[in-house]
PDB file of C-alpha atoms in Angstrom:
ATOM      1  CA  MET G  93      70.039 -36.916   7.200  1.00 76.00           C
ATOM      2  CA  ILE G  94      66.509 -35.634   7.727  1.00 88.00           C
ATOM      3  CA  PRO G  95      66.344 -31.858   7.124  1.00 89.00           C
ATOM      4  CA  ILE G  96      64.811 -30.198  10.193  1.00 93.00           C
ATOM      5  CA  THR G  97      62.264 -27.612   9.073  1.00 94.00           C
ATOM      6  CA  MET G  98      60.068 -27.581  12.165  1.00 95.00           C
ATOM      7  CA  GLN G  99      60.282 -24.640  14.564  1.00 95.00           C
ATOM      8  CA  LEU G 100      61.943 -25.855  17.765  1.00 96.00           C
ATOM      9  CA  ASP G 101      62.016 -23.771  20.927  1.00 96.00           C
ATOM     10  CA  GLU G 102      63.026 -26.390  23.512  1.00 96.00           C
ATOM     11  CA  THR G 103      65.145 -28.693  21.357  1.00 98.00           C
ATOM     12  CA  ASP G 104      68.823 -28.153  20.564  1.00 96.00           C
ATOM     13  CA  ILE G 105      68.931 -28.809  16.814  1.00 96.00           C
ATOM     14  CA  TYR G 106      72.601 -29.817  16.878  1.00 96.00           C
ATOM     15  CA  GLU G 107      71.960 -32.418  19.608  1.00 97.00           C
ATOM     16  CA  LEU G 108      68.898 -33.714  17.782  1.00 97.00           C
ATOM     17  CA  LYS G 109      70.866 -34.135  14.544  1.00 96.00           C
ATOM     18  CA  LYS G 110      73.629 -35.908  16.457  1.00 96.00           C
ATOM     19  CA  PHE G 111      71.036 -38.270  17.971  1.00 97.00           C
ATOM     20  CA  ILE G 112      69.567 -39.056  14.539  1.00 96.00           C
ATOM     21  CA  VAL G 113      73.008 -39.801  13.074  1.00 95.00           C
ATOM     22  CA  ASN G 114      74.505 -41.777  15.957  1.00 94.00           C
ATOM     23  CA  GLN G 115      71.711 -43.471  17.897  1.00 94.00           C
ATOM     24  CA  LYS G 116      70.666 -47.012  16.989  1.00 94.00           C
ATOM     25  CA  ILE G 117      67.408 -48.516  18.224  1.00 94.00           C
ATOM     26  CA  GLU G 118      69.184 -51.565  19.662  1.00 93.00           C
ATOM     27  CA  GLN G 119      71.447 -49.445  21.893  1.00 93.00           C
ATOM     28  CA  GLU G 120      70.816 -48.840  25.596  1.00 93.00           C
ATOM     29  CA  ILE G 121      68.787 -45.825  26.716  1.00 96.00           C
ATOM     30  CA  GLU G 122      71.293 -43.326  28.091  1.00 94.00           C
ATOM     31  CA  GLU G 123      71.547 -39.547  28.561  1.00 95.00           C
ATOM     32  CA  GLU G 124      71.642 -38.927  24.806  1.00 95.00           C
ATOM     33  CA  TYR G 125      67.974 -39.933  24.748  1.00 97.00           C
ATOM     34  CA  LEU G 126      67.025 -36.854  26.762  1.00 97.00           C
ATOM     35  CA  ILE G 127      66.934 -34.799  23.548  1.00 98.00           C
ATOM     36  CA  LEU G 128      63.688 -36.716  22.903  1.00 98.00           C
ATOM     37  CA  TYR G 129      62.284 -35.175  26.075  1.00 98.00           C
ATOM     38  CA  ASN G 130      62.917 -31.702  24.683  1.00 98.00           C
ATOM     39  CA  PHE G 131      61.506 -32.586  21.281  1.00 98.00           C
ATOM     40  CA  ALA G 132      58.350 -34.038  22.864  1.00 98.00           C
ATOM     41  CA  MET G 133      57.969 -30.776  24.778  1.00 97.00           C
ATOM     42  CA  ASP G 134      58.055 -28.905  21.454  1.00 98.00           C
ATOM     43  CA  CYS G 135      55.458 -31.330  20.075  1.00 98.00           C
ATOM     44  CA  ILE G 136      53.033 -30.423  22.882  1.00 96.00           C
ATOM     45  CA  TYR G 137      52.680 -26.878  21.588  1.00 95.00           C
ATOM     46  CA  SER G 138      53.605 -27.085  17.918  1.00 97.00           C
ATOM     47  CA  GLU G 139      50.930 -26.360  15.321  1.00 95.00           C
ATOM     48  CA  ARG G 140      53.045 -28.151  12.730  1.00 96.00           C
ATOM     49  CA  ILE G 141      54.877 -31.282  13.838  1.00 98.00           C
ATOM     50  CA  GLN G 142      57.247 -32.303  11.054  1.00 98.00           C
ATOM     51  CA  PRO G 143      55.948 -35.676   9.758  1.00 98.00           C
ATOM     52  CA  GLU G 144      59.217 -37.218   8.560  1.00 97.00           C
ATOM     53  CA  LEU G 145      60.952 -36.201  11.796  1.00 98.00           C
ATOM     54  CA  ILE G 146      58.384 -37.575  14.240  1.00 98.00           C
ATOM     55  CA  LYS G 147      57.985 -40.755  12.171  1.00 98.00           C
ATOM     56  CA  TYR G 148      61.741 -41.364  12.318  1.00 97.00           C
ATOM     57  CA  LEU G 149      61.848 -40.790  16.081  1.00 98.00           C
ATOM     58  CA  LEU G 150      58.721 -42.823  16.821  1.00 98.00           C
ATOM     59  CA  PRO G 151      60.504 -46.195  17.389  1.00 98.00           C
ATOM     60  CA  PHE G 152      62.767 -44.513  19.947  1.00 98.00           C
ATOM     61  CA  TYR G 153      59.747 -43.079  21.778  1.00 98.00           C
ATOM     62  CA  LEU G 154      58.069 -46.473  21.858  1.00 98.00           C
ATOM     63  CA  LYS G 155      61.254 -48.021  23.191  1.00 98.00           C
ATOM     64  CA  ALA G 156      61.293 -45.372  25.933  1.00 98.00           C
ATOM     65  CA  MET G 157      57.663 -46.191  26.715  1.00 98.00           C
ATOM     66  CA  GLU G 158      58.491 -49.891  27.133  1.00 97.00           C
ATOM     67  CA  TRP G 159      61.537 -49.230  29.314  1.00 97.00           C
ATOM     68  CA  ALA G 160      59.475 -46.864  31.457  1.00 97.00           C
ATOM     69  CA  VAL G 161      56.440 -49.054  32.121  1.00 95.00           C
ATOM     70  CA  LEU G 162      58.180 -52.431  32.348  1.00 92.00           C
ATOM     71  CA  TYR G 163      61.591 -51.579  33.805  1.00 93.00           C
ATOM     72  CA  ASN G 164      61.065 -48.201  35.547  1.00 93.00           C
ATOM     73  CA  ASN G 165      64.047 -46.660  33.774  1.00 96.00           C
ATOM     74  CA  LYS G 166      64.332 -43.034  34.969  1.00 96.00           C
ATOM     75  CA  ILE G 167      65.439 -41.459  31.671  1.00 97.00           C
ATOM     76  CA  ALA G 168      62.845 -43.432  29.735  1.00 98.00           C
ATOM     77  CA  THR G 169      60.126 -42.414  32.198  1.00 97.00           C
ATOM     78  CA  ASP G 170      60.856 -38.703  31.780  1.00 97.00           C
ATOM     79  CA  ILE G 171      60.625 -39.068  27.993  1.00 98.00           C
ATOM     80  CA  TYR G 172      57.522 -41.251  28.187  1.00 98.00           C
ATOM     81  CA  TYR G 173      55.630 -38.733  30.335  1.00 97.00           C
ATOM     82  CA  GLU G 174      56.404 -35.882  27.935  1.00 96.00           C
ATOM     83  CA  PHE G 175      55.494 -38.016  24.903  1.00 98.00           C
ATOM     84  CA  ASN G 176      52.126 -38.788  26.521  1.00 97.00           C
ATOM     85  CA  LEU G 177      51.493 -35.073  27.041  1.00 96.00           C
ATOM     86  CA  ALA G 178      52.203 -34.397  23.363  1.00 97.00           C
ATOM     87  CA  MET G 179      49.757 -37.075  22.245  1.00 97.00           C
ATOM     88  CA  PHE G 180      47.067 -35.990  24.688  1.00 96.00           C
ATOM     89  CA  PHE G 181      47.157 -32.208  24.426  1.00 95.00           C
ATOM     90  CA  ASN G 182      48.116 -31.902  20.757  1.00 97.00           C
ATOM     91  CA  GLN G 183      46.320 -34.977  19.457  1.00 96.00           C
ATOM     92  CA  LYS G 184      45.045 -33.481  16.204  1.00 97.00           C
ATOM     93  CA  ASN G 185      48.444 -32.219  15.028  1.00 98.00           C
ATOM     94  CA  PHE G 186      50.305 -35.243  16.384  1.00 98.00           C
ATOM     95  CA  ARG G 187      47.913 -37.654  14.722  1.00 97.00           C
ATOM     96  CA  TYR G 188      48.192 -35.841  11.394  1.00 97.00           C
ATOM     97  CA  ALA G 189      52.005 -35.836  11.576  1.00 98.00           C
ATOM     98  CA  VAL G 190      52.467 -39.547  12.294  1.00 98.00           C
ATOM     99  CA  GLY G 191      49.589 -40.639  10.038  1.00 97.00           C
ATOM    100  CA  GLU G 192      46.533 -42.683  10.985  1.00 97.00           C
ATOM    101  CA  ARG G 193      48.185 -46.079  10.536  1.00 97.00           C
ATOM    102  CA  ASN G 194      51.083 -45.164  12.833  1.00 98.00           C
ATOM    103  CA  TYR G 195      48.736 -43.583  15.341  1.00 98.00           C
ATOM    104  CA  GLN G 196      46.634 -46.737  15.610  1.00 98.00           C
ATOM    105  CA  ALA G 197      49.839 -48.779  15.900  1.00 98.00           C
ATOM    106  CA  ILE G 198      50.891 -46.595  18.859  1.00 98.00           C
ATOM    107  CA  MET G 199      47.526 -47.207  20.536  1.00 98.00           C
ATOM    108  CA  LYS G 200      47.893 -50.973  20.036  1.00 98.00           C
ATOM    109  CA  TYR G 201      51.381 -50.754  21.542  1.00 98.00           C
ATOM    110  CA  TYR G 202      50.039 -49.013  24.636  1.00 98.00           C
ATOM    111  CA  ILE G 203      47.168 -51.514  24.955  1.00 98.00           C
ATOM    112  CA  HIS G 204      49.573 -54.451  24.596  1.00 97.00           C
ATOM    113  CA  HIS G 205      51.884 -53.174  27.338  1.00 97.00           C
ATOM    114  CA  THR G 206      48.981 -52.308  29.618  1.00 96.00           C
ATOM    115  CA  ILE G 207      47.684 -55.865  29.396  1.00 95.00           C
ATOM    116  CA  LYS G 208      51.206 -57.251  29.758  1.00 93.00           C
ATOM    117  CA  LYS G 209      51.793 -55.298  32.953  1.00 92.00           C
ATOM    118  CA  MET G 210      48.378 -56.180  34.402  1.00 92.00           C
ATOM    119  CA  GLU G 211      49.053 -59.870  33.794  1.00 87.00           C
ATOM    120  CA  ARG G 212      52.357 -59.974  35.656  1.00 80.00           C
ATOM    121  CA  GLN G 213      52.351 -62.329  38.626  1.00 61.00           C
ATOM    122  CA  ASN G 214      52.099 -60.812  42.102  1.00 61.00           C
ATOM    123  CA  VAL G 215      51.727 -57.294  40.716  1.00 64.00           C
ATOM    124  CA  CYS G 216      49.942 -54.902  43.050  1.00 76.00           C
ATOM    125  CA  ILE G 217      47.205 -52.573  41.850  1.00 79.00           C
ATOM    126  CA  LEU G 218      49.231 -49.367  41.999  1.00 81.00           C
ATOM    127  CA  GLU G 219      51.859 -50.727  39.601  1.00 87.00           C
ATOM    128  CA  TRP G 220      49.564 -50.586  36.570  1.00 93.00           C
ATOM    129  CA  ILE G 221      46.626 -48.259  37.321  1.00 94.00           C
ATOM    130  CA  SER G 222      48.299 -45.122  35.952  1.00 94.00           C
ATOM    131  CA  LEU G 223      49.197 -46.920  32.699  1.00 96.00           C
ATOM    132  CA  PHE G 224      45.646 -48.244  32.337  1.00 97.00           C
ATOM    133  CA  ASN G 225      44.199 -44.779  32.924  1.00 97.00           C
ATOM    134  CA  THR G 226      46.657 -43.183  30.497  1.00 97.00           C
ATOM    135  CA  THR G 227      46.067 -45.691  27.709  1.00 98.00           C
ATOM    136  CA  THR G 228      42.337 -45.164  28.147  1.00 98.00           C
ATOM    137  CA  ALA G 229      42.669 -41.372  28.033  1.00 97.00           C
ATOM    138  CA  LEU G 230      44.775 -41.231  24.876  1.00 97.00           C
ATOM    139  CA  TYR G 231      42.060 -42.466  22.496  1.00 97.00           C
ATOM    140  CA  HIS G 232      38.331 -43.006  22.970  1.00 93.00           C
ATOM    141  CA  ASN G 233      38.339 -46.519  21.487  1.00 96.00           C
ATOM    142  CA  ASN G 234      41.145 -47.855  23.682  1.00 98.00           C
ATOM    143  CA  ILE G 235      38.882 -48.693  26.615  1.00 98.00           C
ATOM    144  CA  LYS G 236      36.778 -50.952  24.378  1.00 98.00           C
ATOM    145  CA  GLN G 237      39.889 -52.830  23.269  1.00 98.00           C
ATOM    146  CA  LEU G 238      41.185 -53.070  26.839  1.00 98.00           C
ATOM    147  CA  PHE G 239      37.883 -54.426  28.144  1.00 98.00           C
ATOM    148  CA  ARG G 240      37.706 -56.990  25.348  1.00 98.00           C
ATOM    149  CA  LYS G 241      41.208 -58.256  26.130  1.00 97.00           C
ATOM    150  CA  ILE G 242      40.515 -58.296  29.875  1.00 97.00           C
ATOM    151  CA  PHE G 243      37.145 -60.042  29.770  1.00 96.00           C
ATOM    152  CA  GLU G 244      38.354 -62.574  27.180  1.00 96.00           C
ATOM    153  CA  GLY G 245      41.722 -62.975  28.890  1.00 94.00           C
ATOM    154  CA  SER G 246      43.330 -65.195  31.505  1.00 91.00           C
ATOM    155  CA  LEU G 247      42.223 -65.607  35.107  1.00 90.00           C
ATOM    156  CA  GLU G 248      45.310 -63.631  36.158  1.00 89.00           C
ATOM    157  CA  ILE G 249      44.291 -60.551  34.198  1.00 93.00           C
ATOM    158  CA  LYS G 250      40.637 -60.865  35.250  1.00 94.00           C
ATOM    159  CA  TYR G 251      41.732 -61.042  38.872  1.00 90.00           C
ATOM    160  CA  SER G 252      44.002 -58.036  38.394  1.00 90.00           C
ATOM    161  CA  PHE G 253      41.131 -56.022  36.964  1.00 94.00           C
ATOM    162  CA  PHE G 254      38.775 -57.206  39.700  1.00 93.00           C
ATOM    163  CA  GLN G 255      41.240 -55.882  42.280  1.00 90.00           C
ATOM    164  CA  TYR G 256      40.922 -52.519  40.538  1.00 92.00           C
ATOM    165  CA  LEU G 257      37.132 -52.680  40.678  1.00 95.00           C
ATOM    166  CA  SER G 258      37.284 -53.678  44.340  1.00 92.00           C
ATOM    167  CA  ILE G 259      38.326 -50.080  45.098  1.00 92.00           C
ATOM    168  CA  LEU G 260      34.870 -49.082  43.896  1.00 95.00           C
ATOM    169  CA  LEU G 261      33.263 -51.751  46.069  1.00 94.00           C
ATOM    170  CA  PHE G 262      35.069 -51.087  49.348  1.00 91.00           C
ATOM    171  CA  LYS G 263      36.723 -48.397  51.371  1.00 86.00           C
ATOM    172  CA  GLU G 264      40.459 -48.739  51.859  1.00 79.00           C
ATOM    173  CA  ASN G 265      40.482 -50.600  55.186  1.00 76.00           C
ATOM    174  CA  ASP G 266      37.634 -52.937  54.196  1.00 76.00           C
ATOM    175  CA  ASN G 267      39.255 -54.359  51.075  1.00 78.00           C
ATOM    176  CA  LEU G 268      40.343 -57.974  51.603  1.00 72.00           C
ATOM    177  CA  LEU G 269      42.015 -58.099  48.172  1.00 73.00           C
ATOM    178  CA  ALA G 270      44.420 -55.287  49.033  1.00 70.00           C
ATOM    179  CA  ILE G 271      47.186 -57.620  50.126  1.00 63.00           C
ATOM    180  CA  ASN G 272      50.354 -55.769  49.122  1.00 63.00           C
ATOM    181  CA  GLU G 273      49.271 -52.134  49.387  1.00 60.00           C
ATOM    182  CA  THR G 274      51.216 -50.247  52.038  1.00 60.00           C
ATOM    183  CA  ARG G 275      51.039 -46.604  50.918  1.00 65.00           C
ATOM    184  CA  LYS G 276      48.822 -44.294  52.929  1.00 69.00           C
ATOM    185  CA  PHE G 277      45.568 -43.412  51.118  1.00 77.00           C
ATOM    186  CA  TRP G 278      46.607 -45.824  48.349  1.00 82.00           C
ATOM    187  CA  THR G 279      43.069 -46.062  46.937  1.00 89.00           C
ATOM    188  CA  SER G 280      43.243 -42.409  45.894  1.00 89.00           C
ATOM    189  CA  HIS G 281      45.920 -43.405  43.384  1.00 89.00           C
ATOM    190  CA  ILE G 282      43.115 -44.892  41.287  1.00 93.00           C
ATOM    191  CA  TRP G 283      43.063 -41.449  39.596  1.00 93.00           C
ATOM    192  CA  ASP G 284      46.764 -41.470  38.672  1.00 92.00           C
ATOM    193  CA  PHE G 285      47.994 -40.960  35.111  1.00 94.00           C
ATOM    194  CA  ASP G 286      51.432 -41.165  33.505  1.00 95.00           C
ATOM    195  CA  ASP G 287      51.473 -37.449  32.791  1.00 91.00           C
ATOM    196  CA  GLY G 288      54.161 -36.078  35.090  1.00 83.00           C
ATOM    197  CA  TYR G 289      55.370 -36.222  38.655  1.00 70.00           C
ATOM    198  CA  PHE G 290      53.595 -33.441  40.494  1.00 61.00           C
ATOM    199  CA  SER G 291      50.092 -32.764  39.206  1.00 66.00           C
ATOM    200  CA  LYS G 292      47.183 -34.335  37.405  1.00 72.00           C
ATOM    201  CA  LYS G 293      46.926 -33.131  33.801  1.00 85.00           C
ATOM    202  CA  PHE G 294      45.051 -35.941  32.058  1.00 93.00           C
ATOM    203  CA  PHE G 295      41.371 -36.813  32.285  1.00 94.00           C
ATOM    204  CA  TRP G 296      38.848 -39.153  30.689  1.00 97.00           C
ATOM    205  CA  ASN G 297      36.453 -37.535  28.235  1.00 96.00           C
ATOM    206  CA  ASP G 298      32.670 -37.846  28.406  1.00 97.00           C
ATOM    207  CA  ALA G 299      32.493 -40.719  25.882  1.00 97.00           C
ATOM    208  CA  ILE G 300      34.891 -42.821  27.963  1.00 98.00           C
ATOM    209  CA  ILE G 301      32.957 -42.021  31.143  1.00 98.00           C
ATOM    210  CA  LYS G 302      29.656 -43.116  29.607  1.00 98.00           C
ATOM    211  CA  PHE G 303      31.157 -46.358  28.288  1.00 98.00           C
ATOM    212  CA  PHE G 304      32.753 -47.270  31.621  1.00 98.00           C
ATOM    213  CA  ASP G 305      29.571 -46.403  33.522  1.00 98.00           C
ATOM    214  CA  ARG G 306      27.486 -48.597  31.236  1.00 98.00           C
ATOM    215  CA  GLU G 307      29.856 -51.589  31.173  1.00 98.00           C
ATOM    216  CA  ILE G 308      30.876 -51.732  34.832  1.00 98.00           C
ATOM    217  CA  ASN G 309      27.671 -52.718  36.608  1.00 97.00           C
ATOM    218  CA  ARG G 310      26.393 -55.351  39.049  1.00 97.00           C
ATOM    219  CA  LYS G 311      26.087 -58.050  36.402  1.00 97.00           C
ATOM    220  CA  ARG G 312      29.671 -57.473  35.276  1.00 97.00           C
ATOM    221  CA  ILE G 313      30.946 -57.541  38.873  1.00 97.00           C
ATOM    222  CA  GLU G 314      29.103 -60.777  39.696  1.00 97.00           C
ATOM    223  CA  THR G 315      30.138 -62.485  36.459  1.00 97.00           C
ATOM    224  CA  LEU G 316      33.764 -61.513  36.919  1.00 96.00           C
ATOM    225  CA  PHE G 317      33.768 -62.674  40.539  1.00 94.00           C
ATOM    226  CA  GLY G 318      32.264 -66.010  39.532  1.00 95.00           C
ATOM    227  CA  GLU G 319      35.022 -66.543  36.982  1.00 95.00           C
ATOM    228  CA  ILE G 320      37.893 -65.689  39.321  1.00 91.00           C
ATOM    229  CA  LYS G 321      36.491 -67.271  42.485  1.00 91.00           C
ATOM    230  CA  PRO G 322      38.590 -70.471  42.098  1.00 89.00           C
ATOM    231  CA  PHE G 323      41.641 -68.241  41.637  1.00 86.00           C
ATOM    232  CA  ILE G 324      40.853 -66.260  44.801  1.00 86.00           C
ATOM    233  CA  TYR G 325      40.787 -69.494  46.838  1.00 88.00           C
ATOM    234  CA  HIS G 326      44.540 -69.719  46.171  1.00 83.00           C
ATOM    235  CA  ILE G 327      44.990 -66.260  47.707  1.00 81.00           C
ATOM    236  CA  LEU G 328      42.496 -66.078  50.577  1.00 82.00           C
ATOM    237  CA  GLU G 329      41.304 -68.661  53.064  1.00 87.00           C
ATOM    238  CA  PRO G 330      37.866 -70.149  52.224  1.00 88.00           C
ATOM    239  CA  LYS G 331      36.158 -68.304  55.095  1.00 90.00           C
ATOM    240  CA  LEU G 332      37.586 -64.996  53.857  1.00 87.00           C
ATOM    241  CA  VAL G 333      36.412 -65.694  50.311  1.00 87.00           C
ATOM    242  CA  GLU G 334      32.867 -66.201  51.557  1.00 91.00           C
ATOM    243  CA  LEU G 335      33.135 -63.106  53.736  1.00 91.00           C
ATOM    244  CA  PHE G 336      34.348 -61.129  50.724  1.00 88.00           C
ATOM    245  CA  TYR G 337      31.357 -62.353  48.710  1.00 92.00           C
ATOM    246  CA  GLU G 338      28.954 -61.268  51.448  1.00 94.00           C
ATOM    247  CA  GLU G 339      30.570 -57.853  51.744  1.00 93.00           C
ATOM    248  CA  MET G 340      30.527 -57.458  47.952  1.00 94.00           C
ATOM    249  CA  ASN G 341      26.788 -58.094  47.855  1.00 95.00           C
ATOM    250  CA  GLU G 342      26.286 -55.657  50.724  1.00 95.00           C
ATOM    251  CA  SER G 343      28.141 -52.981  48.763  1.00 96.00           C
ATOM    252  CA  LEU G 344      25.985 -53.629  45.694  1.00 96.00           C
ATOM    253  CA  ASP G 345      22.705 -53.856  47.635  1.00 97.00           C
ATOM    254  CA  SER G 346      23.287 -50.764  49.751  1.00 96.00           C
ATOM    255  CA  GLY G 347      24.444 -48.582  46.864  1.00 96.00           C
ATOM    256  CA  ILE G 348      28.008 -48.116  48.142  1.00 94.00           C
ATOM    257  CA  PHE G 349      29.401 -49.422  44.855  1.00 96.00           C
ATOM    258  CA  TYR G 350      27.290 -47.081  42.731  1.00 96.00           C
ATOM    259  CA  ASN G 351      28.107 -44.082  44.918  1.00 96.00           C
ATOM    260  CA  ARG G 352      31.817 -44.789  44.752  1.00 96.00           C
ATOM    261  CA  LYS G 353      31.664 -45.411  41.003  1.00 97.00           C
ATOM    262  CA  THR G 354      29.901 -42.064  40.533  1.00 97.00           C
ATOM    263  CA  GLU G 355      32.565 -40.282  42.583  1.00 96.00           C
ATOM    264  CA  TYR G 356      35.334 -42.095  40.725  1.00 96.00           C
ATOM    265  CA  LEU G 357      33.999 -41.149  37.287  1.00 97.00           C
ATOM    266  CA  LYS G 358      33.294 -37.564  38.275  1.00 96.00           C
ATOM    267  CA  LYS G 359      36.852 -37.069  39.483  1.00 94.00           C
ATOM    268  CA  ILE G 360      38.601 -38.865  36.622  1.00 95.00           C
ATOM    269  CA  ASN G 361      36.604 -36.620  34.270  1.00 95.00           C
ATOM    270  CA  ASP G 362      37.741 -33.521  36.158  1.00 89.00           C
ATOM    271  CA  THR G 363      40.288 -31.210  34.508  1.00 80.00           C
ATOM    272  CA  SER G 364      41.583 -29.665  37.741  1.00 73.00           C
ATOM    273  CA  ARG G 365      45.256 -29.903  38.631  1.00 64.00           C
ATOM    274  CA  GLU G 366      44.809 -30.793  42.294  1.00 72.00           C
ATOM    275  CA  TYR G 367      45.588 -34.160  43.835  1.00 75.00           C
ATOM    276  CA  ILE G 368      42.407 -36.149  44.384  1.00 85.00           C
ATOM    277  CA  TYR G 369      41.212 -38.060  47.448  1.00 88.00           C
ATOM    278  CA  TRP G 370      38.061 -40.031  48.171  1.00 91.00           C
ATOM    279  CA  ASP G 371      35.394 -38.011  49.976  1.00 90.00           C
ATOM    280  CA  THR G 372      35.393 -40.617  52.743  1.00 74.00           C
ATOM    281  CA  THR G 373      39.161 -40.352  53.318  1.00 61.00           C
ATOM    282  CA  PHE G 374      38.934 -37.483  55.803  1.00 51.00           C
TER     283      PHE G 374
END
């Protein structure tokens, strides 16, 4: 039994000890897992996260993350959101407690599942944007690893990412690649994070903003479109593909793309707690 020496304000120590003794990683995620929600809440504010305790619980948190992002399990999602908050807002203490090797392993786990979800067949944009944004926010180097895997990846994942970039190219009603989106003002969900249900708490730091701004440019857009064009012919009629290409060039030539990218980066860098819409929405 791991002795619990960490100060816990939200976590019932008896229930946590019972979880440690009884819960096996191969078991289903059930209500007993909710003690991890409380412990993650303590980790958000703790100046001293107990290393041996968080290291022991780490596989259970990663299991919750997987069940949340791939299977939409409600209990797992609650835990996953709180775990993300602990890593984001208490990164220094969290990183010290788990150790650098474990921390980098967590980042790789998040990157792997982000790519896995993006590559799913027939997935719509809103199903993975918040995970992509969250993985990017958690560590400054993650966006470099994500871009490498995307741009060296399959046509499916390149197409998925191009759909994401199409929000920067076109307004909501002008986007021919938005086939399965039915939610009102769905393009404003491009700023979503997996950080809770009711308000935006996460943001991208300045280093991430600069990297994205530099890498996502006209050359990248045109190269990516050229690579996925044969794939798009299986989705849109040939006339619509050519129309899309013309409209894409119009967006790039007129500056619409750059204006929307600027707005996007400004708002994803914002630390306010208000829900965000595009300026052109209203």
